[in-house]
Amino acid sequence: MGALTLLLPVLSSILDRFLPDPQAKAKALSDFMEAAQKADANQLEVNKAEAQTGSLFIAGWRPFIGWVGGVALAWHFVIKNVLLAFAGYLDEKLVTAILNMPNLDQNLWELITAMLGIGAMRSIEKIKGATK
């Protein structure tokens, strides 16, 4: 609900325009928060069900995305450069072929950064004992 708390001042100012009565405004804000909490609780139940399944198709998508990101970073910063170093001794055409291979897309950085942030939050929860 972190993003919703950022929206509360905006929602409050909008409600000021349409609901001049303070009690009606408080009720509307309360209803909004209650609906948001129910949505969060429902998503939590879905997450629990996904985590308990043994299917890699359902529970394995997060690790898969992590591995794809890790392999992409390894390719871009390690593997490609090592291949270039050795290819320089072997064949000029091989160097050209390696240089023409795809580069790391900027959007992949956003995905990896977001996943690392989520992973860090999860680790902090485990340290604090918020999870089992």
Short mmCIF file of C-alpha atoms in Angstrom, two decimals:
data_model
loop_
_atom_site.label_atom_id
_atom_site.label_comp_id
_atom_site.label_asym_id
_atom_site.label_seq_id
_atom_site.Cartn_x
_atom_site.Cartn_y
_atom_site.Cartn_z
CA MET A 1 0.00 0.00 0.00
CA GLY A 2 3.05 2.28 -0.16
CA ALA A 3 2.04 3.83 -3.48
CA LEU A 4 -1.48 4.42 -2.23
CA THR A 5 -0.23 6.42 0.73
CA LEU A 6 1.50 8.71 -1.76
CA LEU A 7 -1.84 9.22 -3.50
CA LEU A 8 -3.73 10.12 -0.34
CA PRO A 9 -2.91 13.86 -0.43
CA VAL A 10 -4.00 14.02 -4.07
CA LEU A 11 -7.16 12.06 -3.35
CA SER A 12 -7.84 14.25 -0.33
CA SER A 13 -7.58 17.46 -2.37
CA ILE A 14 -9.88 16.00 -5.04
CA LEU A 15 -12.40 15.01 -2.39
CA ASP A 16 -12.23 18.55 -0.94
CA ARG A 17 -13.64 19.85 -4.23
CA PHE A 18 -16.45 17.32 -4.50
CA LEU A 19 -17.25 16.60 -0.84
CA PRO A 20 -17.22 19.76 1.26
CA ASP A 21 -18.62 17.86 4.27
CA PRO A 22 -15.65 16.67 6.43
CA GLN A 23 -17.54 13.55 7.56
CA ALA A 24 -18.37 12.54 3.98
CA LYS A 25 -14.75 13.11 2.99
CA ALA A 26 -13.50 11.01 5.92
CA LYS A 27 -15.94 8.23 4.99
CA ALA A 28 -14.81 8.29 1.35
CA LEU A 29 -11.13 8.12 2.37
CA SER A 30 -11.92 5.31 4.79
CA ASP A 31 -13.76 3.37 2.08
CA PHE A 32 -10.85 3.89 -0.31
CA MET A 33 -8.32 2.62 2.24
CA GLU A 34 -10.52 -0.37 3.08
CA ALA A 35 -10.83 -1.30 -0.60
CA ALA A 36 -7.06 -0.95 -1.03
CA GLN A 37 -6.42 -3.18 1.99
CA LYS A 38 -8.81 -5.82 0.63
CA ALA A 39 -7.01 -5.74 -2.73
CA ASP A 40 -3.66 -6.17 -0.96
CA ALA A 41 -5.02 -9.06 1.09
CA ASN A 42 -6.36 -10.75 -2.04
CA GLN A 43 -3.01 -10.36 -3.79
CA LEU A 44 -1.27 -11.80 -0.74
CA GLU A 45 -3.46 -14.91 -0.95
CA VAL A 46 -2.60 -15.31 -4.63
CA ASN A 47 1.10 -14.96 -3.82
CA LYS A 48 0.81 -17.60 -1.08
CA ALA A 49 -0.91 -20.02 -3.44
CA GLU A 50 1.75 -19.45 -6.10
CA ALA A 51 4.55 -19.99 -3.59
CA GLN A 52 3.08 -23.30 -2.38
CA THR A 53 2.67 -24.88 -5.77
CA GLY A 54 5.31 -27.27 -7.00
CA SER A 55 4.90 -26.23 -10.61
CA LEU A 56 7.89 -24.43 -12.11
CA PHE A 57 5.54 -22.75 -14.57
CA ILE A 58 3.82 -20.93 -11.70
CA ALA A 59 6.39 -20.69 -8.92
CA GLY A 60 9.46 -20.61 -11.10
CA TRP A 61 8.89 -17.45 -13.10
CA ARG A 62 10.64 -15.13 -10.63
CA PRO A 63 13.82 -17.22 -10.47
CA PHE A 64 13.70 -17.61 -14.25
CA ILE A 65 13.62 -13.83 -14.75
CA GLY A 66 16.46 -13.50 -12.25
CA TRP A 67 18.57 -16.05 -14.12
CA VAL A 68 17.84 -14.38 -17.46
CA GLY A 69 18.95 -11.05 -16.02
CA GLY A 70 22.05 -12.60 -14.47
CA VAL A 71 23.02 -14.34 -17.70
CA ALA A 72 22.49 -11.10 -19.65
CA LEU A 73 24.75 -9.20 -17.26
CA ALA A 74 27.35 -11.96 -17.34
CA TRP A 75 27.28 -11.93 -21.13
CA HIS A 76 27.59 -8.16 -21.39
CA PHE A 77 30.34 -7.62 -18.83
CA VAL A 78 32.28 -10.89 -18.69
CA ILE A 79 31.66 -13.50 -21.37
CA LYS A 80 31.59 -11.15 -24.35
CA ASN A 81 34.82 -9.42 -23.28
CA VAL A 82 36.63 -12.71 -22.62
CA LEU A 83 35.53 -14.02 -26.02
CA LEU A 84 36.73 -10.81 -27.66
CA ALA A 85 40.11 -11.11 -25.97
CA PHE A 86 40.64 -14.66 -27.20
CA ALA A 87 39.05 -14.05 -30.60
CA GLY A 88 41.50 -11.24 -31.24
CA TYR A 89 44.28 -13.81 -31.30
CA LEU A 90 42.35 -16.25 -33.49
CA ASP A 91 40.42 -14.56 -36.27
CA GLU A 92 39.33 -11.06 -37.24
CA LYS A 93 36.00 -12.37 -38.57
CA LEU A 94 35.27 -13.91 -35.17
CA VAL A 95 35.85 -10.54 -33.48
CA THR A 96 33.45 -8.90 -35.93
CA ALA A 97 30.86 -11.61 -35.30
CA ILE A 98 31.10 -11.15 -31.52
CA LEU A 99 30.88 -7.37 -31.82
CA ASN A 100 27.74 -7.74 -33.93
CA MET A 101 26.01 -9.81 -31.25
CA PRO A 102 23.24 -8.07 -29.30
CA ASN A 103 24.08 -5.61 -26.56
CA LEU A 104 22.37 -5.32 -23.21
CA ASP A 105 19.06 -3.52 -23.59
CA GLN A 106 18.49 -0.54 -21.30
CA ASN A 107 15.09 -1.92 -20.25
CA LEU A 108 16.80 -4.98 -18.82
CA TRP A 109 18.60 -2.73 -16.35
CA GLU A 110 15.23 -1.52 -15.03
CA LEU A 111 14.01 -5.07 -14.56
CA ILE A 112 17.17 -6.25 -12.81
CA THR A 113 17.27 -3.18 -10.56
CA ALA A 114 13.63 -3.67 -9.58
CA MET A 115 14.21 -7.35 -8.85
CA LEU A 116 17.26 -6.60 -6.74
CA GLY A 117 15.24 -4.04 -4.78
CA ILE A 118 12.43 -6.51 -4.20
CA GLY A 119 14.97 -9.15 -3.19
CA ALA A 120 16.55 -6.75 -0.71
CA MET A 121 13.15 -5.92 0.79
CA ARG A 122 12.44 -9.63 1.15
CA SER A 123 15.80 -10.18 2.88
CA ILE A 124 15.08 -7.36 5.32
CA GLU A 125 11.68 -8.92 6.09
CA LYS A 126 13.39 -12.23 6.83
CA ILE A 127 15.96 -10.57 9.09
CA LYS A 128 13.24 -8.78 11.04
CA GLY A 129 11.26 -12.01 11.34
CA ALA A 130 8.29 -10.71 9.37
CA THR A 131 8.15 -13.94 7.34
CA LYS A 132 8.28 -17.59 8.24
#
